[in-house]
Amino acid sequence: MENYTMEGRTYRYYGQEAPLYPFGYGLSYTTFQYRDLVLSPPSLPLCANLSVSVVLENTGQRDGEEVVQLYLRWEQSSVPVPRWQLVAFRRVAIPAGQETKLSFQVTAEQRAVWAQDWHLEPGTFTLFAGGQQPGQQTRAPSEVLSSQFTITGTARPLRGC
């Protein structure tokens, strides 16, 4: 095998074609609502970690569990990258009518790209938070929130942080 590119070989690189059963696919006996997605700070240095919080409310009549998923998208990268990449997830049990605030960290390592070595690049990124992948079509309603953040500095190898 001479071509090690992942384009067209894994769901992360399918381009515009969505996988048949993406991560998080399934039905629930209740409904959830996401709100108040906060990225802190909205602009950060190259080697810093991003703090993320989101509020999840069980708006249904039954207690339920939701898998909260965070995806990262590079808006401009010097090398080919996935459409979006899963960077965190957590299963949360929430009683009917209750809400919870969840906190996550997106590390510098999770933003690294491969170009003969792992390195970090400045630029604009979009973070998605929800119960499914961005743009996924399901029978059960589930929203995906998004917000952008900026990385400042000069590109450097990850090991330089």
Coordinates of N, CA and C in Angstrom, one line a residue:
M1 N 0.8 -1.2 0.0 CA 0.0 0.0 0.0 C 0.9 1.2 0.0
E2 N 0.6 2.1 -0.9 CA 1.4 3.3 -1.0 C 0.7 4.6 -0.7
N3 N -0.6 4.5 -0.7 CA -1.4 5.7 -0.4 C -2.0 5.6 1.0
Y4 N -1.5 6.4 1.9 CA -2.0 6.3 3.3 C -3.0 7.4 3.7
T5 N -3.5 8.1 2.7 CA -4.4 9.1 3.0 C -5.7 8.5 3.5
M6 N -6.4 9.2 4.3 CA -7.7 8.7 4.9 C -8.9 9.2 4.2
E7 N -8.7 10.0 3.2 CA -9.9 10.6 2.4 C -10.7 9.4 1.8
G8 N -12.0 9.4 2.0 CA -12.9 8.4 1.5 C -12.8 7.1 2.1
R9 N -12.0 6.9 3.2 CA -11.8 5.6 3.9 C -12.4 5.6 5.3
T10 N -12.7 6.7 5.8 CA -13.3 6.7 7.2 C -14.3 7.9 7.2
Y11 N -15.2 7.8 8.1 CA -16.3 8.7 8.2 C -15.8 10.2 8.4
R12 N -14.6 10.3 9.0 CA -14.1 11.6 9.3 C -13.7 12.3 8.0
Y13 N -13.5 11.6 6.9 CA -12.9 12.2 5.7 C -13.8 11.9 4.5
Y14 N -15.1 11.7 4.7 CA -16.0 11.4 3.6 C -16.4 12.6 2.8
G15 N -16.0 13.7 3.2 CA -16.4 14.9 2.5 C -17.9 15.3 2.8
Q16 N -18.7 15.4 1.8 CA -20.1 15.8 2.0 C -21.0 14.6 2.3
E17 N -20.5 13.4 2.0 CA -21.3 12.2 2.2 C -21.3 11.8 3.7
A18 N -22.5 11.7 4.3 CA -22.7 11.4 5.7 C -22.7 9.9 5.9
P19 N -22.1 9.4 7.0 CA -22.2 8.0 7.3 C -23.6 7.5 7.6
L20 N -23.9 6.3 7.4 CA -25.3 5.7 7.6 C -25.6 5.8 9.1
Y21 N -24.7 5.4 10.0 CA -25.0 5.4 11.4 C -23.8 6.1 12.1
P22 N -23.9 7.4 12.2 CA -22.8 8.2 12.8 C -22.8 8.0 14.3
F23 N -21.7 8.4 14.9 CA -21.5 8.3 16.4 C -22.7 9.1 17.0
G24 N -23.3 8.5 18.0 CA -24.4 9.1 18.7 C -25.8 8.8 18.2
Y25 N -25.8 8.0 17.1 CA -27.1 7.7 16.4 C -28.0 6.8 17.4
G26 N -29.2 7.2 17.4 CA -30.1 6.4 18.3 C -31.3 7.2 18.7
L27 N -32.3 6.6 19.3 CA -33.5 7.2 19.8 C -33.5 7.3 21.3
S28 N -34.3 8.2 21.8 CA -34.4 8.4 23.2 C -35.9 8.5 23.6
Y29 N -36.2 8.2 24.8 CA -37.6 8.3 25.3 C -38.0 9.6 25.9
T30 N -37.0 10.6 25.7 CA -37.3 11.9 26.2 C -36.6 12.9 25.3
T31 N -36.7 14.2 25.6 CA -36.1 15.2 24.7 C -35.2 16.1 25.5
F32 N -34.2 16.6 24.9 CA -33.2 17.4 25.6 C -33.0 18.7 24.8
Q33 N -32.6 19.8 25.5 CA -32.4 21.1 24.9 C -31.0 21.6 25.4
Y34 N -30.2 22.0 24.4 CA -28.8 22.5 24.7 C -28.9 24.1 24.7
R35 N -28.2 24.7 25.6 CA -28.1 26.2 25.5 C -26.9 26.7 26.2
D36 N -26.6 27.9 26.1 CA -25.5 28.6 26.8 C -24.2 28.0 26.6
L37 N -23.8 27.8 25.3 CA -22.5 27.3 25.0 C -21.5 28.4 25.2
V38 N -20.5 28.2 26.1 CA -19.5 29.3 26.4 C -18.1 28.7 26.2
L39 N -17.3 29.4 25.3 CA -15.9 29.1 25.1 C -15.1 30.1 25.8
S40 N -14.1 29.7 26.6 CA -13.4 30.7 27.4 C -11.9 30.3 27.4
P41 N -11.0 31.2 27.0 CA -11.3 32.5 26.4 C -11.7 32.3 24.9
P42 N -12.3 33.3 24.3 CA -12.7 33.2 22.9 C -11.4 33.4 22.0
S43 N -10.4 33.9 22.5 CA -9.1 34.0 21.8 C -8.0 33.6 22.8
L44 N -7.2 32.6 22.3 CA -6.2 32.1 23.3 C -4.9 31.8 22.5
P45 N -3.8 31.8 23.3 CA -2.4 31.5 22.7 C -2.4 30.1 22.2
L46 N -1.4 29.9 21.3 CA -1.2 28.6 20.6 C -1.2 27.4 21.5
C47 N -0.5 27.5 22.6 CA -0.4 26.3 23.5 C -1.4 26.2 24.6
A48 N -2.3 27.1 24.7 CA -3.3 27.1 25.8 C -4.5 26.1 25.5
N49 N -5.1 25.8 26.6 CA -6.3 24.9 26.6 C -7.6 25.8 26.6
L50 N -8.6 25.3 25.9 CA -9.9 26.0 25.8 C -10.9 25.4 26.9
S51 N -11.5 26.2 27.6 CA -12.6 25.8 28.6 C -13.9 25.9 27.9
V52 N -14.7 24.9 28.0 CA -16.0 24.8 27.4 C -17.1 24.5 28.4
S53 N -18.2 25.2 28.4 CA -19.3 24.8 29.2 C -20.6 24.9 28.4
V54 N -21.6 24.1 28.7 CA -22.9 24.1 28.0 C -23.9 23.6 29.0
V55 N -25.1 24.1 28.9 CA -26.2 23.7 29.8 C -27.1 22.7 29.0
L56 N -27.4 21.6 29.6 CA -28.3 20.6 29.0 C -29.5 20.4 29.9
E57 N -30.7 20.5 29.3 CA -31.9 20.4 30.0 C -32.7 19.2 29.5
N58 N -33.3 18.4 30.4 CA -34.2 17.3 30.0 C -35.6 18.0 29.9
T59 N -36.1 18.2 28.7 CA -37.4 18.9 28.5 C -38.5 17.9 28.4
G60 N -38.3 16.6 28.5 CA -39.3 15.6 28.3 C -40.0 15.2 29.6
Q61 N -40.8 14.2 29.5 CA -41.6 13.7 30.6 C -41.0 12.5 31.4
R62 N -39.9 12.0 30.9 CA -39.2 10.9 31.5 C -37.7 11.2 31.8
D63 N -37.2 10.5 32.8 CA -35.8 10.6 33.1 C -35.0 10.1 31.9
G64 N -33.8 10.6 31.6 CA -33.1 10.1 30.4 C -31.6 10.3 30.5
E65 N -30.9 9.7 29.6 CA -29.5 9.8 29.5 C -29.2 10.4 28.1
E66 N -28.2 11.3 28.0 CA -27.8 11.9 26.8 C -26.3 11.8 26.7
V67 N -25.8 11.5 25.5 CA -24.3 11.6 25.3 C -24.0 12.9 24.7
V68 N -23.4 13.8 25.5 CA -23.0 15.1 25.0 C -21.7 15.0 24.3
Q69 N -21.7 15.5 23.0 CA -20.5 15.4 22.2 C -20.0 16.7 21.8
L70 N -18.7 16.8 21.8 CA -18.0 18.1 21.3 C -17.2 17.7 20.1
Y71 N -17.3 18.5 19.1 CA -16.6 18.3 17.8 C -15.8 19.6 17.5
L72 N -14.7 19.4 16.9 CA -13.8 20.5 16.5 C -13.7 20.6 15.0
R73 N -13.8 21.8 14.4 CA -13.5 22.0 13.0 C -12.5 23.0 12.8
W74 N -11.5 22.7 12.0 CA -10.5 23.7 11.6 C -11.0 24.4 10.5
E75 N -11.0 25.7 10.5 CA -11.6 26.6 9.4 C -10.6 26.7 8.3
Q76 N -9.3 26.7 8.6 CA -8.2 26.8 7.6 C -7.0 26.1 8.2
S77 N -6.6 25.0 7.5 CA -5.4 24.3 8.0 C -4.5 24.1 6.8
S78 N -3.2 24.0 7.1 CA -2.2 23.9 6.1 C -2.1 22.4 5.5
V79 N -2.8 21.5 6.2 CA -2.8 20.1 5.8 C -4.2 19.6 5.8
P80 N -4.5 18.5 5.1 CA -5.9 18.0 5.1 C -6.3 17.5 6.5
V81 N -7.4 17.9 7.0 CA -8.0 17.5 8.3 C -9.4 17.0 8.1
P82 N -9.9 16.3 9.1 CA -11.3 15.9 9.0 C -12.3 17.0 8.9
R83 N -13.5 16.7 8.5 CA -14.6 17.8 8.5 C -14.7 18.3 9.9
W84 N -14.8 17.4 10.8 CA -14.8 17.7 12.2 C -14.3 16.5 13.0
Q85 N -13.8 16.8 14.2 CA -13.2 15.7 15.0 C -13.8 15.7 16.3
L86 N -14.2 14.5 16.8 CA -14.7 14.3 18.2 C -13.6 14.6 19.1
V87 N -13.8 15.5 20.0 CA -12.7 15.9 21.0 C -13.1 15.6 22.4
A88 N -14.4 15.4 22.7 CA -14.9 15.0 24.0 C -16.3 14.5 24.0
F89 N -16.6 13.6 24.9 CA -18.0 13.2 25.0 C -18.2 12.7 26.5
R90 N -19.5 12.8 26.9 CA -19.8 12.4 28.3 C -21.3 12.0 28.3
R91 N -21.5 10.8 28.9 CA -22.9 10.3 29.1 C -23.4 11.0 30.4
V92 N -24.6 11.6 30.3 CA -25.2 12.3 31.5 C -26.6 11.8 31.7
A93 N -26.9 11.4 32.9 CA -28.3 11.1 33.3 C -28.9 12.3 33.9
I94 N -30.1 12.7 33.4 CA -30.8 13.9 33.9 C -32.3 13.5 34.1
P95 N -32.8 13.8 35.3 CA -34.2 13.6 35.6 C -35.1 14.5 34.8
A96 N -36.3 14.1 34.5 CA -37.2 14.9 33.7 C -37.4 16.3 34.4
G97 N -37.3 17.3 33.5 CA -37.5 18.7 34.0 C -36.3 19.3 34.6
Q98 N -35.2 18.6 34.7 CA -34.0 19.1 35.3 C -33.0 19.5 34.3
E99 N -32.0 20.3 34.7 CA -30.9 20.7 33.8 C -29.6 20.6 34.6
T100 N -28.5 20.5 33.8 CA -27.2 20.5 34.4 C -26.2 21.3 33.5
K101 N -25.2 21.8 34.1 CA -24.2 22.6 33.4 C -22.9 21.7 33.3
L102 N -22.5 21.4 32.1 CA -21.3 20.5 31.9 C -20.1 21.3 31.5
S103 N -18.9 20.9 32.0 CA -17.7 21.6 31.7 C -16.7 20.6 31.0
F104 N -16.0 21.1 30.0 CA -15.0 20.3 29.3 C -13.8 21.1 29.1
Q105 N -12.7 20.5 28.8 CA -11.4 21.1 28.3 C -11.1 20.6 26.9
V106 N -10.7 21.5 26.0 CA -10.2 21.1 24.7 C -8.7 21.5 24.8
T107 N -7.9 20.5 24.7 CA -6.4 20.7 24.9 C -5.7 21.1 23.6
A108 N -4.6 21.6 23.8 CA -3.7 22.0 22.6 C -3.5 20.7 21.8
E109 N -3.2 19.6 22.4 CA -3.0 18.3 21.7 C -4.1 17.9 20.8
Q110 N -5.4 18.3 21.2 CA -6.5 17.9 20.4 C -6.7 18.8 19.2
R111 N -6.0 19.9 19.1 CA -6.0 20.8 18.0 C -4.8 20.6 17.0
A112 N -3.9 19.7 17.4 CA -2.7 19.5 16.6 C -3.0 18.8 15.3
V113 N -2.2 19.1 14.3 CA -2.4 18.5 13.0 C -1.1 17.8 12.6
W114 N -1.2 16.8 11.8 CA 0.0 16.0 11.4 C 0.5 16.4 10.1
A115 N 1.8 16.8 10.1 CA 2.5 17.2 8.9 C 4.0 16.7 9.1
Q116 N 4.2 15.4 9.0 CA 5.5 14.8 9.3 C 5.9 14.9 10.8
D117 N 5.1 15.6 11.6 CA 5.2 15.7 13.0 C 3.9 16.4 13.5
W118 N 3.6 16.2 14.8 CA 2.4 16.9 15.3 C 2.8 18.4 15.5
H119 N 2.0 19.3 15.0 CA 2.2 20.7 15.2 C 0.9 21.5 15.4
L120 N 1.0 22.6 16.0 CA -0.1 23.5 16.2 C -0.1 24.7 15.3
E121 N -1.3 25.1 14.8 CA -1.4 26.2 13.9 C -2.4 27.3 14.5
P122 N -2.1 28.5 14.2 CA -3.0 29.6 14.6 C -4.2 29.6 13.6
G123 N -5.2 30.3 14.0 CA -6.4 30.4 13.1 C -7.7 30.4 13.8
T124 N -8.8 30.2 13.1 CA -10.1 30.2 13.6 C -10.6 28.7 13.6
F125 N -11.3 28.4 14.7 CA -11.8 27.0 14.9 C -13.3 27.2 15.2
T126 N -14.1 26.1 14.9 CA -15.5 26.1 15.3 C -15.6 24.9 16.2
L127 N -16.3 25.1 17.4 CA -16.6 24.0 18.3 C -18.1 23.7 18.3
F128 N -18.5 22.5 18.1 CA -19.9 22.1 18.1 C -20.1 21.3 19.4
A129 N -21.3 21.5 20.0 CA -21.7 20.8 21.2 C -23.2 20.3 21.0
G130 N -23.4 19.0 21.2 CA -24.8 18.5 21.1 C -24.9 17.1 21.3
G131 N -26.0 16.5 21.0 CA -26.2 15.1 21.2 C -26.0 14.3 19.9
Q132 N -25.4 14.9 18.9 CA -25.1 14.2 17.6 C -24.0 15.0 16.9
Q133 N -23.6 14.4 15.8 CA -22.6 15.1 14.9 C -23.2 16.3 14.3
P134 N -22.5 17.3 13.9 CA -23.0 18.5 13.2 C -23.6 18.0 11.9
G135 N -24.8 18.6 11.6 CA -25.5 18.3 10.3 C -26.1 16.9 10.2
Q136 N -26.1 16.2 11.3 CA -26.7 14.8 11.2 C -28.2 14.9 11.2
Q137 N -28.8 14.1 10.3 CA -30.3 14.0 10.2 C -30.8 12.8 11.0
T138 N -31.6 13.0 12.0 CA -32.2 11.9 12.8 C -33.7 12.0 12.9
R139 N -34.3 11.0 13.4 CA -35.7 11.0 13.6 C -36.0 11.7 15.0
A140 N -35.1 11.6 15.9 CA -35.2 12.2 17.2 C -34.6 13.6 17.2
P141 N -35.3 14.6 17.5 CA -34.8 15.9 17.5 C -33.6 16.1 18.5
S142 N -32.5 16.7 18.0 CA -31.4 17.0 18.8 C -30.6 18.1 18.2
E143 N -30.4 19.1 18.9 CA -29.8 20.3 18.3 C -28.3 20.2 18.6
V144 N -27.5 21.0 17.7 CA -26.1 21.1 17.9 C -25.8 22.6 17.9
L145 N -25.2 23.0 19.0 CA -24.8 24.4 19.1 C -23.4 24.6 18.5
S146 N -23.0 25.8 18.1 CA -21.7 26.0 17.6 C -21.2 27.4 18.0
S147 N -19.9 27.5 18.2 CA -19.3 28.8 18.5 C -17.8 28.8 18.0
Q148 N -17.3 29.9 17.6 CA -16.0 30.0 17.1 C -15.0 30.5 18.1
F149 N -13.7 30.1 18.0 CA -12.7 30.7 18.8 C -11.5 30.8 18.0
T150 N -10.5 31.7 18.4 CA -9.3 32.0 17.7 C -8.1 31.6 18.4
I151 N -7.1 31.0 17.7 CA -5.8 30.7 18.3 C -4.8 31.7 17.7
T152 N -4.1 32.3 18.6 CA -3.1 33.3 18.1 C -1.7 32.8 18.3
G153 N -0.7 33.4 17.6 CA 0.7 33.0 17.7 C 1.2 32.5 16.4
T154 N 2.4 31.8 16.4 CA 3.0 31.3 15.2 C 3.0 29.8 15.3
A155 N 2.8 29.2 14.1 CA 2.8 27.7 14.1 C 4.1 27.2 14.6
R156 N 3.9 26.1 15.4 CA 5.1 25.4 16.0 C 4.8 23.9 16.3
P157 N 5.9 23.1 16.4 CA 5.7 21.7 16.8 C 5.0 21.6 18.2
L158 N 4.1 20.6 18.3 CA 3.4 20.4 19.6 C 4.4 20.2 20.7
R159 N 5.5 19.5 20.5 CA 6.5 19.3 21.5 C 7.1 20.6 22.0
G160 N 7.0 21.7 21.3 CA 7.5 23.0 21.7 C 6.7 23.7 22.7
C161 N 5.5 23.1 23.1 CA 4.6 23.8 24.0 C 4.9 23.4 25.5

